[in-house]
Coordinates of C-alpha atoms and ligand atoms in Angstrom, one line a residue:
M480 CA 35.9 -35.1 4.9
P481 CA 34.3 -32.3 2.6
Q482 CA 34.6 -28.7 2.6
T483 CA 32.7 -26.8 4.3
A484 CA 34.2 -23.9 6.2
A485 CA 35.3 -20.9 4.1
L486 CA 38.4 -21.1 2.1
M487 CA 39.6 -17.2 2.5
S488 CA 42.6 -18.1 2.0
D489 CA 42.7 -19.6 -1.6
T490 CA 42.0 -17.4 -4.9
P491 CA 39.8 -18.0 -7.2
L492 CA 42.5 -19.1 -9.1
S493 CA 44.3 -21.3 -6.8
L494 CA 40.5 -23.1 -6.0
L495 CA 39.9 -23.5 -9.9
N496 CA 43.5 -25.0 -10.4
R497 CA 43.1 -27.2 -7.2
I498 CA 39.6 -28.5 -6.9
F499 CA 38.1 -28.3 -10.6
G500 CA 41.6 -29.0 -12.3
Y501 CA 41.1 -26.7 -14.9
A502 CA 44.4 -24.4 -15.8
A503 CA 42.6 -20.8 -16.8
F504 CA 39.2 -18.8 -16.4
R505 CA 37.3 -18.7 -19.8
G506 CA 35.9 -15.4 -20.7
D507 CA 34.7 -14.0 -18.3
Q508 CA 33.7 -16.2 -15.0
A509 CA 36.9 -14.6 -13.1
A510 CA 35.2 -11.1 -13.3
I511 CA 32.0 -12.7 -12.1
I512 CA 33.2 -14.7 -9.3
E513 CA 35.1 -11.4 -8.1
Q514 CA 31.7 -9.7 -7.8
V515 CA 30.2 -12.5 -5.8
A516 CA 32.5 -12.9 -4.4
G517 CA 32.8 -9.6 -3.1
G518 CA 29.1 -9.7 -2.1
G519 CA 27.9 -7.9 -5.4
D520 CA 24.7 -8.9 -7.5
A521 CA 25.4 -10.6 -10.9
L522 CA 22.9 -11.2 -14.6
V523 CA 24.7 -13.6 -16.1
L524 CA 23.7 -14.5 -20.1
M525 CA 26.2 -17.6 -21.1
P526 CA 25.6 -19.9 -24.3
T527 CA 25.2 -23.8 -22.8
G528 CA 28.0 -25.0 -22.2
G529 CA 30.1 -21.8 -21.6
G530 CA 30.3 -22.6 -17.7
K531 CA 28.4 -20.9 -15.6
S532 CA 28.5 -23.1 -12.4
I533 CA 31.6 -22.2 -11.5
C534 CA 30.8 -18.2 -11.1
Y535 CA 28.3 -19.1 -8.3
Q536 CA 30.1 -22.7 -7.0
I537 CA 33.4 -20.4 -6.0
P538 CA 31.9 -18.1 -4.8
A539 CA 30.4 -20.5 -2.8
L540 CA 33.7 -21.5 -1.7
L541 CA 35.2 -18.3 -0.8
R542 CA 32.3 -17.1 1.1
D543 CA 31.4 -18.0 4.6
G544 CA 28.2 -19.6 4.7
C545 CA 26.5 -22.0 2.7
A546 CA 25.3 -21.0 -1.2
V547 CA 21.3 -21.6 -1.9
V548 CA 20.9 -22.6 -5.3
V549 CA 17.4 -22.7 -6.9
S550 CA 17.1 -24.7 -10.3
P551 CA 13.6 -26.1 -11.4
L552 CA 15.5 -29.0 -12.9
I553 CA 15.5 -31.8 -10.7
A554 CA 17.2 -34.3 -13.1
L555 CA 19.9 -31.9 -13.3
M556 CA 20.2 -30.7 -9.4
Q557 CA 20.7 -34.5 -8.3
D558 CA 24.0 -34.6 -11.0
Q559 CA 25.6 -31.3 -10.0
V560 CA 25.6 -32.6 -6.5
S561 CA 27.2 -35.9 -7.5
A562 CA 29.8 -33.8 -9.0
L563 CA 30.5 -31.9 -6.5
K564 CA 30.5 -34.5 -3.5
E565 CA 33.1 -36.3 -6.7
L566 CA 35.3 -32.9 -6.0
G567 CA 35.2 -32.7 -2.3
I568 CA 32.8 -29.7 -1.9
A569 CA 29.6 -30.4 0.8
A570 CA 26.8 -30.5 -1.2
A571 CA 22.9 -31.6 -0.9
F572 CA 19.3 -30.8 -3.3
L573 CA 16.4 -30.6 -1.6
N574 CA 13.2 -31.5 -3.7
S575 CA 10.4 -33.5 -4.1
S576 CA 12.2 -36.6 -5.2
L577 CA 13.8 -37.5 -2.4
D578 CA 12.0 -39.4 0.5
G579 CA 11.3 -37.3 3.8
A580 CA 13.8 -39.1 6.0
T581 CA 16.6 -38.3 3.8
A582 CA 15.1 -34.4 3.4
A583 CA 14.6 -34.0 6.7
Q584 CA 18.9 -35.1 7.3
V585 CA 19.8 -32.4 4.2
E586 CA 17.7 -29.8 6.6
R587 CA 19.7 -30.5 9.5
D588 CA 23.2 -30.5 7.8
F589 CA 21.9 -27.1 6.3
A590 CA 20.6 -25.8 9.6
R591 CA 24.1 -26.6 11.4
G592 CA 25.9 -25.1 8.4
A593 CA 27.6 -28.6 7.2
L594 CA 27.2 -27.8 3.2
K595 CA 28.6 -25.3 1.3
L596 CA 26.2 -25.7 -1.7
L597 CA 22.8 -26.4 -1.2
Y598 CA 20.2 -26.8 -4.6
V599 CA 16.6 -26.4 -4.1
A600 CA 13.2 -26.5 -6.7
P601 CA 11.5 -23.0 -6.3
E602 CA 8.3 -24.3 -4.8
R603 CA 10.3 -25.6 -2.0
L604 CA 12.2 -22.6 -1.1
L605 CA 9.0 -20.9 -1.1
T606 CA 7.2 -22.5 1.6
P607 CA 6.9 -20.9 4.9
R608 CA 9.1 -23.7 6.5
F609 CA 11.8 -23.2 4.1
L610 CA 11.8 -19.3 4.7
E611 CA 12.2 -20.2 7.9
S612 CA 14.5 -21.9 7.6
L613 CA 16.7 -20.2 5.8
D614 CA 16.1 -17.1 8.2
A615 CA 18.3 -19.0 10.6
A616 CA 21.0 -20.1 8.7
H617 CA 24.2 -18.7 6.9
V618 CA 23.3 -17.7 3.7
S619 CA 26.6 -16.7 1.4
L620 CA 24.9 -16.3 -1.6
F621 CA 21.8 -16.8 -3.8
A622 CA 22.1 -18.3 -7.0
I623 CA 19.0 -18.3 -9.4
D624 CA 19.8 -20.6 -12.2
E625 CA 17.6 -20.8 -16.0
A626 CA 16.9 -16.9 -14.6
H627 CA 14.8 -16.8 -18.3
C628 CA 11.8 -19.1 -15.9
V629 CA 10.5 -16.1 -14.9
S630 CA 10.6 -14.0 -17.9
Q631 CA 6.7 -14.3 -20.0
W632 CA 8.2 -13.7 -22.9
G633 CA 10.4 -16.3 -22.7
H634 CA 10.3 -19.8 -22.9
D635 CA 9.9 -21.8 -20.0
F636 CA 7.8 -19.7 -18.0
R637 CA 7.3 -21.5 -14.5
P638 CA 5.0 -19.4 -12.2
E639 CA 7.1 -20.1 -9.0
Y640 CA 10.5 -17.7 -10.2
L641 CA 8.0 -14.8 -9.4
G642 CA 8.0 -15.6 -6.5
L643 CA 12.1 -15.3 -5.9
S644 CA 12.0 -11.3 -5.5
V645 CA 11.2 -11.9 -2.0
L646 CA 14.9 -13.4 -1.5
H647 CA 16.3 -9.5 -2.1
E648 CA 13.1 -8.0 0.2
R649 CA 13.9 -10.5 3.1
Y650 CA 18.0 -10.8 2.4
P651 CA 18.9 -7.6 1.0
Q652 CA 22.6 -8.1 1.8
V653 CA 22.9 -11.3 0.8
P654 CA 24.4 -11.5 -2.6
R655 CA 22.4 -13.0 -6.0
I656 CA 23.4 -14.1 -9.3
A657 CA 21.1 -14.8 -11.4
L658 CA 22.0 -17.1 -14.8
T659 CA 20.6 -18.3 -18.0
A660 CA 21.4 -19.1 -21.5
T661 CA 18.7 -17.5 -23.2
A662 CA 19.9 -14.5 -25.1
D663 CA 17.7 -12.1 -26.0
A664 CA 17.4 -8.6 -24.9
A665 CA 13.7 -9.1 -23.7
T666 CA 14.4 -12.0 -21.9
R667 CA 17.1 -10.3 -20.2
A668 CA 15.4 -6.3 -19.6
E669 CA 12.3 -8.8 -17.3
I670 CA 14.9 -10.7 -15.6
L671 CA 16.5 -7.5 -14.2
H672 CA 13.3 -6.2 -13.5
R673 CA 11.3 -9.5 -12.2
L674 CA 14.0 -10.7 -9.5
A675 CA 14.5 -6.6 -8.5
L676 CA 18.1 -7.4 -9.7
D677 CA 19.0 -3.3 -9.9
D678 CA 22.6 -3.0 -9.1
A679 CA 23.4 -5.7 -10.4
R680 CA 26.4 -6.1 -13.0
V681 CA 25.3 -7.3 -16.4
F682 CA 27.8 -10.3 -18.3
V683 CA 26.8 -10.8 -21.4
A684 CA 29.0 -13.5 -23.2
S685 CA 29.3 -14.3 -26.6
F686 CA 27.0 -16.7 -27.7
D687 CA 29.3 -18.8 -30.3
R688 CA 29.4 -21.9 -29.6
P689 CA 32.7 -22.7 -31.8
N690 CA 33.1 -26.3 -31.5
I691 CA 29.4 -26.9 -32.9
R692 CA 29.9 -27.7 -37.0
Y693 CA 26.4 -26.3 -38.2
R694 CA 25.2 -28.2 -41.6
V695 CA 21.9 -28.4 -43.0
S696 CA 20.9 -30.3 -45.8
E697 CA 17.8 -30.6 -48.2
K698 CA 15.6 -33.3 -47.2
T699 CA 15.6 -36.0 -49.7
E700 CA 15.5 -39.9 -48.6
P701 CA 16.0 -38.2 -44.7
R702 CA 16.3 -42.1 -43.2
R703 CA 18.9 -43.0 -45.4
Q704 CA 20.6 -39.5 -45.3
L705 CA 20.4 -39.5 -41.2
I706 CA 22.0 -43.2 -40.9
D707 CA 25.0 -41.5 -43.5
F708 CA 25.0 -38.9 -40.8
L709 CA 25.1 -41.1 -38.1
A710 CA 28.3 -42.9 -39.6
G711 CA 30.1 -40.0 -39.0
H712 CA 30.2 -40.3 -35.3
P713 CA 30.3 -44.0 -34.5
G714 CA 29.5 -44.6 -30.9
E715 CA 28.8 -41.5 -29.7
A716 CA 26.0 -40.1 -28.0
G717 CA 23.9 -37.3 -29.6
I718 CA 20.1 -36.4 -29.7
V719 CA 18.4 -37.0 -33.1
Y720 CA 14.9 -34.4 -33.1
C721 CA 11.8 -35.1 -34.6
S722 CA 8.2 -32.9 -34.9
T723 CA 5.9 -35.9 -34.1
R724 CA 5.7 -39.0 -31.7
K725 CA 4.8 -41.4 -34.2
K726 CA 7.8 -40.0 -36.5
V727 CA 9.8 -40.7 -32.8
E728 CA 8.9 -43.8 -32.9
E729 CA 9.5 -44.9 -36.2
T730 CA 13.4 -43.4 -36.7
A731 CA 14.3 -44.8 -33.0
A732 CA 12.9 -48.2 -34.6
A733 CA 14.8 -47.9 -38.0
L734 CA 17.9 -46.9 -36.2
S735 CA 17.5 -49.8 -33.2
Q736 CA 17.4 -52.1 -36.4
A737 CA 20.0 -50.5 -38.0
G738 CA 22.4 -51.3 -35.2
F739 CA 22.7 -48.2 -33.6
S740 CA 21.6 -47.5 -29.5
A741 CA 19.0 -45.9 -30.1
L742 CA 15.5 -45.1 -27.6
P743 CA 12.5 -42.9 -28.4
Y744 CA 11.2 -40.0 -26.1
H745 CA 8.4 -38.4 -26.2
G746 CA 4.9 -36.5 -24.0
G747 CA 2.7 -39.2 -25.0
M748 CA 4.9 -42.0 -23.2
D749 CA 4.4 -43.0 -19.3
N750 CA 6.5 -40.9 -17.0
E751 CA 8.4 -44.6 -16.1
T752 CA 9.6 -45.7 -19.5
R753 CA 10.6 -41.5 -19.9
R754 CA 12.5 -41.4 -17.0
R755 CA 14.2 -44.4 -17.8
H756 CA 15.1 -43.7 -21.2
Q757 CA 17.0 -40.5 -20.2
E758 CA 18.5 -42.5 -17.3
R759 CA 20.0 -44.1 -19.9
F760 CA 21.2 -41.6 -22.5
L761 CA 22.4 -40.0 -19.2
R762 CA 24.6 -43.1 -17.9
E763 CA 25.4 -45.2 -20.7
D764 CA 28.2 -44.7 -23.6
G765 CA 27.1 -43.3 -26.8
M766 CA 23.1 -43.7 -26.6
I767 CA 21.3 -41.7 -29.4
M768 CA 18.0 -40.7 -28.0
V769 CA 15.2 -40.0 -30.9
A770 CA 12.7 -37.2 -29.7
T771 CA 10.6 -34.4 -29.6
L772 CA 10.8 -31.4 -28.7
A773 CA 9.7 -32.6 -25.2
F774 CA 13.6 -33.6 -24.6
G775 CA 16.3 -31.6 -24.2
M776 CA 16.0 -29.2 -21.3
G777 CA 18.2 -29.3 -18.2
I778 CA 19.9 -32.1 -19.9
D779 CA 23.7 -31.2 -19.1
K780 CA 25.4 -34.0 -20.5
P781 CA 28.5 -33.4 -21.4
D782 CA 29.1 -35.0 -24.3
V783 CA 26.7 -34.9 -26.4
R784 CA 28.5 -35.3 -29.9
F785 CA 25.7 -34.0 -32.2
V786 CA 21.8 -33.2 -32.6
A787 CA 20.0 -34.3 -35.8
H788 CA 16.6 -32.1 -36.8
L789 CA 14.4 -34.6 -38.9
D790 CA 12.1 -31.2 -39.5
L791 CA 12.2 -28.0 -39.0
P792 CA 12.4 -26.1 -35.1
R793 CA 10.2 -22.9 -35.3
S794 CA 12.3 -20.6 -35.0
V795 CA 16.0 -19.2 -34.8
E796 CA 16.3 -19.1 -31.2
G797 CA 14.7 -22.6 -30.8
Y798 CA 17.0 -24.3 -33.2
Y799 CA 19.9 -22.5 -31.3
Q800 CA 19.1 -24.1 -27.5
E801 CA 18.3 -27.6 -29.4
T802 CA 22.0 -27.7 -31.1
G803 CA 23.2 -25.7 -28.4
R804 CA 23.1 -29.5 -26.6
A805 CA 25.5 -30.7 -28.7
G806 CA 29.3 -29.9 -27.2
R807 CA 29.1 -28.9 -23.7
D808 CA 32.8 -30.4 -23.2
G809 CA 34.1 -28.2 -25.8
E810 CA 35.4 -30.7 -27.6
P811 CA 34.0 -30.8 -31.7
A812 CA 30.3 -31.2 -31.8
E813 CA 28.0 -31.4 -35.1
A814 CA 24.9 -29.8 -35.5
W815 CA 22.7 -31.1 -38.7
M816 CA 19.7 -30.3 -40.6
A817 CA 17.1 -31.6 -43.0
W818 CA 14.3 -29.5 -44.1
G819 CA 12.9 -29.5 -47.4
L820 CA 9.6 -26.8 -48.5
Q821 CA 7.4 -29.2 -46.2
D822 CA 8.2 -28.4 -43.6
V823 CA 7.6 -25.0 -44.1
V824 CA 4.0 -25.5 -45.6
T825 CA 3.1 -27.5 -42.5
Q826 CA 4.1 -25.4 -40.2
R827 CA 2.3 -22.4 -41.3
R828 CA -0.9 -24.2 -41.9
F829 CA -0.2 -25.0 -37.7
I830 CA 0.6 -21.1 -37.3
D831 CA -2.6 -20.7 -39.2
E832 CA -4.6 -22.7 -37.8
G833 CA -3.5 -22.2 -34.1
E834 CA -5.9 -20.2 -31.9
A835 CA -3.3 -17.3 -31.8
E836 CA -3.9 -13.5 -32.1
D837 CA -3.0 -12.2 -35.2
T838 CA -0.3 -10.4 -34.1
H839 CA 1.4 -13.9 -32.4
K840 CA 0.7 -15.2 -35.6
R841 CA 2.5 -12.8 -37.6
I842 CA 5.7 -13.4 -34.9
G843 CA 4.9 -16.4 -35.7
H844 CA 5.6 -16.5 -39.7
A845 CA 8.6 -14.0 -39.1
K846 CA 10.3 -16.1 -37.0
L847 CA 9.7 -19.1 -39.4
D848 CA 10.7 -16.8 -42.1
A849 CA 13.9 -15.5 -40.4
L850 CA 15.0 -19.5 -39.8
V851 CA 14.1 -20.4 -43.6
G852 CA 16.5 -17.9 -44.4
L853 CA 19.5 -19.2 -42.1
A854 CA 18.6 -22.9 -43.7
E855 CA 19.2 -21.5 -47.2
A856 CA 21.9 -19.1 -46.2
A857 CA 24.8 -19.1 -48.6
S858 CA 27.4 -17.6 -46.7
C859 CA 28.8 -18.4 -43.2
R860 CA 26.0 -19.8 -41.0
R861 CA 27.0 -18.9 -38.1
V862 CA 27.3 -15.0 -38.6
A863 CA 23.5 -15.3 -39.9
L864 CA 23.2 -17.2 -36.5
L865 CA 24.5 -14.9 -34.2
S866 CA 23.7 -12.2 -36.4
Y867 CA 20.0 -12.9 -35.2
F868 CA 21.7 -12.5 -31.8
G869 CA 22.7 -8.6 -32.6
E870 CA 25.8 -10.2 -32.3
A871 CA 28.7 -9.3 -35.3
S872 CA 31.1 -12.4 -36.5
Q873 CA 33.5 -13.4 -39.1
P874 CA 32.7 -16.2 -41.7
C875 CA 33.8 -19.1 -38.9
G876 CA 35.2 -21.6 -41.3
N877 CA 33.4 -24.2 -39.5
C878 CA 30.1 -24.4 -41.3
D879 CA 29.1 -26.1 -44.0
V880 CA 28.7 -23.3 -46.5
C881 CA 32.1 -22.0 -45.2
L882 CA 33.7 -25.0 -45.3
N883 CA 32.0 -26.0 -48.4
P884 CA 30.9 -22.9 -50.4
P885 CA 27.8 -23.8 -52.8
T886 CA 28.4 -22.8 -56.2
L887 CA 25.8 -21.3 -58.0
W888 CA 24.3 -21.9 -60.9
D889 CA 22.2 -19.6 -63.4
A890 CA 18.8 -21.2 -63.0
T891 CA 17.0 -18.7 -65.0
E892 CA 15.5 -21.1 -67.6
A893 CA 14.5 -23.7 -65.1
A894 CA 12.9 -21.0 -63.1
Q895 CA 10.7 -19.5 -66.2
K896 CA 9.6 -23.2 -66.5
A897 CA 8.5 -24.1 -63.3
L898 CA 7.3 -20.7 -62.8
S899 CA 5.2 -20.9 -66.2
A900 CA 4.1 -24.5 -64.7
V901 CA 2.5 -22.9 -61.8
Y902 CA 0.8 -20.5 -63.8
R903 CA -0.8 -22.6 -66.3
T904 CA -2.1 -25.3 -63.9
G905 CA -4.1 -22.6 -62.6
Q906 CA -2.0 -21.8 -59.0
R907 CA -4.0 -24.2 -57.3
F908 CA -1.6 -27.2 -56.9
G909 CA 1.0 -28.3 -54.7
A910 CA 5.1 -28.8 -55.5
G911 CA 4.1 -32.8 -56.4
H912 CA 2.1 -32.1 -58.8
V913 CA 3.4 -29.4 -60.3
I914 CA 6.5 -31.1 -60.9
D915 CA 4.6 -34.4 -62.2
V916 CA 3.4 -31.7 -64.7
L917 CA 7.0 -30.3 -65.7
L918 CA 8.6 -34.1 -65.9
G919 CA 5.7 -35.0 -68.1
K920 CA 4.3 -38.2 -66.0
T921 CA 0.8 -39.6 -66.5
T922 CA -0.5 -39.7 -63.7
E923 CA -4.6 -39.8 -62.5
K924 CA -4.1 -36.2 -61.4
I925 CA -2.7 -35.1 -65.0
E926 CA -5.7 -37.1 -66.7
R927 CA -8.4 -35.9 -65.1
F928 CA -7.6 -32.1 -65.2
G929 CA -6.4 -32.8 -68.6
H930 CA -2.7 -31.3 -67.5
A931 CA -0.7 -33.2 -70.8
E932 CA -2.4 -31.1 -73.0
L933 CA -0.8 -28.1 -71.7
S934 CA 2.1 -26.3 -73.1
V935 CA 4.1 -26.4 -69.9
F936 CA 3.7 -30.5 -69.8
G937 CA 6.8 -32.2 -70.5
I938 CA 8.9 -29.4 -70.7
G939 CA 11.2 -30.3 -67.7
A940 CA 13.1 -33.5 -68.3
S941 CA 16.3 -32.4 -68.0
L942 CA 16.1 -32.1 -64.4
D943 CA 15.2 -34.7 -62.2
D944 CA 12.1 -34.9 -59.1
K945 CA 14.9 -34.1 -56.8
R946 CA 16.3 -30.9 -58.6
W947 CA 12.9 -29.4 -59.2
R948 CA 11.6 -30.1 -55.4
A949 CA 15.0 -27.7 -54.8
V950 CA 14.1 -24.9 -57.4
L951 CA 10.6 -24.6 -56.1
R952 CA 11.6 -24.7 -52.2
Q953 CA 14.1 -21.9 -53.5
L954 CA 11.8 -19.7 -55.4
V955 CA 9.5 -20.0 -52.9
V956 CA 12.4 -18.6 -49.9
R957 CA 13.1 -16.6 -52.2
G958 CA 9.5 -15.1 -52.3
L959 CA 8.7 -15.8 -55.8
L960 CA 6.0 -18.3 -55.3
E961 CA 4.4 -18.5 -52.6
V962 CA 2.7 -21.6 -50.9
D963 CA -1.4 -20.7 -49.6
H964 CA -1.9 -23.1 -46.5
T965 CA -5.7 -22.1 -47.1
A966 CA -5.3 -24.6 -49.8
Y967 CA -3.8 -27.2 -49.2
G968 CA -0.3 -25.9 -50.0
A969 CA -1.1 -24.8 -53.5
L970 CA 2.0 -22.6 -54.6
K971 CA 0.7 -19.0 -56.3
L972 CA 3.1 -16.5 -58.1
T973 CA 4.0 -13.3 -56.5
A974 CA 4.6 -9.7 -58.1
A975 CA 8.2 -11.0 -57.9
A976 CA 7.9 -13.9 -60.6
R977 CA 7.0 -11.2 -63.1
P978 CA 10.2 -10.1 -64.4
V979 CA 11.9 -13.5 -63.8
L980 CA 8.9 -14.7 -66.7
K981 CA 10.0 -11.5 -69.3
G982 CA 13.9 -12.3 -69.2
E983 CA 13.8 -9.2 -67.6
T984 CA 15.7 -10.8 -64.2
T985 CA 18.3 -13.9 -64.0
V986 CA 18.0 -16.0 -61.1
M987 CA 21.2 -17.7 -59.1
L988 CA 20.1 -20.9 -57.0
R989 CA 22.2 -23.3 -55.2
P990 CA 22.9 -26.3 -56.1
L991 CA 21.0 -29.9 -55.0
E992 CA 23.9 -30.9 -52.6
T993 CA 25.9 -34.4 -53.7
R994 CA 26.4 -37.1 -51.1
T995 CA 29.0 -36.4 -49.1
S996 CA 31.5 -39.4 -48.5
K997 CA 31.3 -40.4 -44.8
K998 CA 34.9 -39.5 -44.7
K999 CA 34.6 -36.1 -45.0
S1000 CA 31.8 -35.5 -42.8
R1001 CA 33.9 -36.8 -39.8
L1002 CA 35.0 -34.1 -37.6
A1003 CA 38.3 -32.8 -37.4
P1004 CA 40.4 -33.5 -34.3
S1005 CA 40.2 -30.6 -32.1
S1006 CA 43.4 -28.8 -32.1
G1007 CA 45.5 -29.6 -29.2
A1008 CA 42.7 -31.7 -27.0
G1009 CA 45.3 -34.9 -28.3
V1010 CA 44.1 -37.9 -30.6
H1011 CA 40.6 -37.1 -30.9
D1012 CA 40.1 -40.9 -32.8
D1013 CA 37.8 -43.1 -30.8
E1014 CA 39.7 -46.2 -31.9
D1015 CA 42.7 -45.3 -30.5
P1016 CA 42.8 -48.3 -27.7
L1017 CA 44.1 -47.0 -24.7
F1018 CA 41.2 -44.2 -25.1
L1019 CA 38.2 -47.5 -25.0
S1020 CA 40.0 -48.8 -21.9
L1021 CA 39.9 -46.1 -20.1
R1022 CA 36.3 -45.2 -21.6
A1023 CA 35.4 -48.5 -20.2
W1024 CA 37.5 -48.2 -16.8
R1025 CA 35.3 -45.3 -16.3
R1026 CA 32.3 -46.9 -17.2
E1027 CA 32.8 -49.8 -14.5
T1028 CA 33.7 -46.3 -11.8
A1029 CA 30.4 -44.2 -12.5
N1030 CA 28.2 -48.3 -12.3
E1031 CA 29.5 -48.7 -9.1
K1032 CA 29.1 -45.5 -7.9
G1033 CA 25.8 -45.1 -9.5
V1034 CA 26.3 -41.8 -11.2
P1035 CA 26.7 -40.8 -15.1
A1036 CA 30.1 -41.5 -16.5
Y1037 CA 30.9 -37.7 -17.4
V1038 CA 30.9 -37.0 -13.2
I1039 CA 33.5 -39.2 -12.7
L1040 CA 35.7 -37.7 -15.9
H1041 CA 35.0 -36.3 -18.6
D1042 CA 36.0 -37.1 -22.4
A1043 CA 38.2 -34.5 -22.9
T1044 CA 40.3 -35.6 -20.1
L1045 CA 40.7 -39.7 -20.9
R1046 CA 41.3 -37.9 -24.2
E1047 CA 44.5 -36.4 -23.0
I1048 CA 45.0 -39.0 -20.9
A1049 CA 45.2 -41.2 -23.8
A1050 CA 47.4 -38.8 -25.6
R1051 CA 50.2 -38.1 -22.8
R1052 CA 50.2 -41.2 -21.3
P1053 CA 51.2 -39.8 -18.2
A1054 CA 53.5 -42.2 -15.9
T1055 CA 53.2 -41.0 -12.5
L1056 CA 50.8 -39.2 -10.2
A1057 CA 52.7 -35.6 -10.6
E1058 CA 52.3 -36.5 -14.2
L1059 CA 49.1 -37.4 -14.8
G1060 CA 48.0 -33.9 -12.4
E1061 CA 49.2 -31.8 -15.1
I1062 CA 45.8 -32.6 -17.5
S1063 CA 43.1 -30.7 -17.1
G1064 CA 39.9 -31.7 -15.5
L1065 CA 42.0 -33.7 -12.5
G1066 CA 41.5 -31.7 -9.2
T1067 CA 43.5 -32.8 -6.4
K1068 CA 40.5 -35.1 -4.8
K1069 CA 39.9 -36.7 -8.4
L1070 CA 43.7 -37.6 -8.5
E1071 CA 43.5 -39.0 -5.0
A1072 CA 40.3 -41.0 -5.6
Y1073 CA 41.1 -42.0 -9.3
G1074 CA 44.9 -41.4 -10.2
E1075 CA 46.5 -44.6 -9.4
D1076 CA 44.1 -46.3 -11.5
V1077 CA 44.1 -44.6 -14.2
L1078 CA 47.9 -44.8 -14.2
A1079 CA 47.5 -48.1 -14.2
V1080 CA 45.5 -48.5 -16.8
V1081 CA 47.7 -46.1 -19.0
A1082 CA 50.4 -49.0 -17.9
E1083 CA 48.4 -51.8 -20.0
G1084 CA 47.3 -49.7 -22.4
Ligands
ADP1584 P1 26.8 -24.1 -18.5 O1 26.1 -24.4 -17.4 O2 27.3 -22.9 -19.0 O3 26.2 -24.7 -19.9 P2 28.6 -25.9 -17.1 O4 29.1 -24.6 -16.1 O5 28.2 -27.3 -17.0 O6 27.7 -25.3 -18.4 O7 30.2 -26.2 -17.6 C1 30.6 -26.2 -19.1 C2 31.7 -27.4 -18.8 O8 33.0 -26.7 -18.8 C3 31.7 -28.1 -17.3 O9 32.3 -29.4 -18.1 C4 32.6 -27.2 -17.0 O10 33.0 -28.5 -15.9 C5 34.3 -26.9 -18.0 N1 34.6 -26.1 -17.5 C6 34.0 -24.8 -17.0 N2 35.0 -23.3 -16.6 C7 36.1 -24.2 -17.6 C8 37.2 -23.4 -17.4 N3 37.7 -22.5 -16.8 N4 37.9 -24.5 -17.4 C9 37.7 -25.6 -18.4 N5 36.8 -26.0 -18.4 C10 35.7 -25.6 -17.9
ZN1585 ZN1 30.3 -20.6 -40.8

């Protein structure tokens, strides 16, 4: 029977051990739980995968009554509720996806006190009818998930969230906990203000995601580079972001043709297809979703092993959010991005041609500059990323720069040649033509403008096209050249170019990245997490068993058991239920439901 009465005799830790099957709290979890279970308010800022849910789920179990969880994400509610039911906890959700009869049943269960957690969409919560049922019910706490949706400066503003201050007005004695993975100070202040959380304790976790390895490449042959990258992640689930719908379609088709299980997802597809693709990504093992930014909000699939960007995101915040969808389970994951000068040119033009006011355009350019700075970083990327959010840190040892520090080369002469070529051709041409001139190519354009007569024609034959591209991009990033996006991406000299041309300063640049071998791009096993080798036959058998079980129950595989748990089982090969119970992620209920089956798979494997 699911649990409904408060588990007063339990401690938070004993619930964590027994119900969730985890050995210890992470970070601030224990302090947050104490604050809320004790009747206080809290604002929790924790990165994706940090373990926010437990911060309200355990207080919900400890307190009398039913916790009401406000969440804007319908797809997520269902999975959260399935996962709670698997743990033997009485939970339900109310949103527009339910038919009338089911919704009425949930409302009755809520009214008679048969639930410990009820997830509701904000628009449903604010209906007079639901507020009335709240008046009559015994509410243990309110949890407001994705609390940044209340902020107009944030990226996911939801007008309904503004109405949530009513909870404080109507039920001042009920503790409230607001949670978000958005880090910046402005959004935080707005949440506190709009939700009237004046007395809340604020918990800010580190935004570091140590299990994510950050890698940035220069875009040379994006399709081939992507396939190389994917070769390091065989059979793993991941997301590939592209900037346009067309590119999403083309990339997904190319990957399918190359033998990957890939699906497209973008705003131009009909709802039904989108829903189906999302469902498959969540439920099947090892699917690759090729998507525009329309995809991802509210995907809390824990075992996304990689996020690849084939185009530059718009800001560091965007990059952090999107890459943060990888590795929520804490297992090694990889964020890889390919970018080139053209990305910057396109985005600058996009910003300038937009309808926004000048101040907003300035902000747009500044945000893009910060991201380009990160992409071009010659020291630890994680340090750069975290410092953007005001967090100091040490070189991480788990990004491409730390693992493979670039040795800068003296590019003074190359820079002089490139700058001269820009100058001699009249500062009217984009990178492509300037490079053709440097290489001494005969093209229609070169003939038309008589550029073969110039002194700079053919002076750059010692470098190839790709290397010249890298040089020009870095000269732009360092402010020696600027891109005039009002003139089709024409390159122009800046004042900073003068001392270089006159031989007064040297220019050190990053080398063009050489193709890394497939072996090297494979992730190292995480320490202590057991063999992280997907070829382990026992792990594969356990995964097959899990897929079958999940299909029978109609839930995503990770709702049954997480990858990390399967890996640990494969590594430790438990022979008894007691041994199995030692493994992280197996609480009493799951041990009871799956223990024997798992032991049988281990015994066979
Ligand atoms: P968030 O909502 O912050 O993105 P979740 O609440 O979904 O993160 O938790 C992320 C993952 O971490 C989940 O798989 C969860 O079960 C796991 N987790 C949370 N707390 C702990 C803990 N104390 N020990 C081990 N795993 C935990
Ligand atoms: Zn690093």
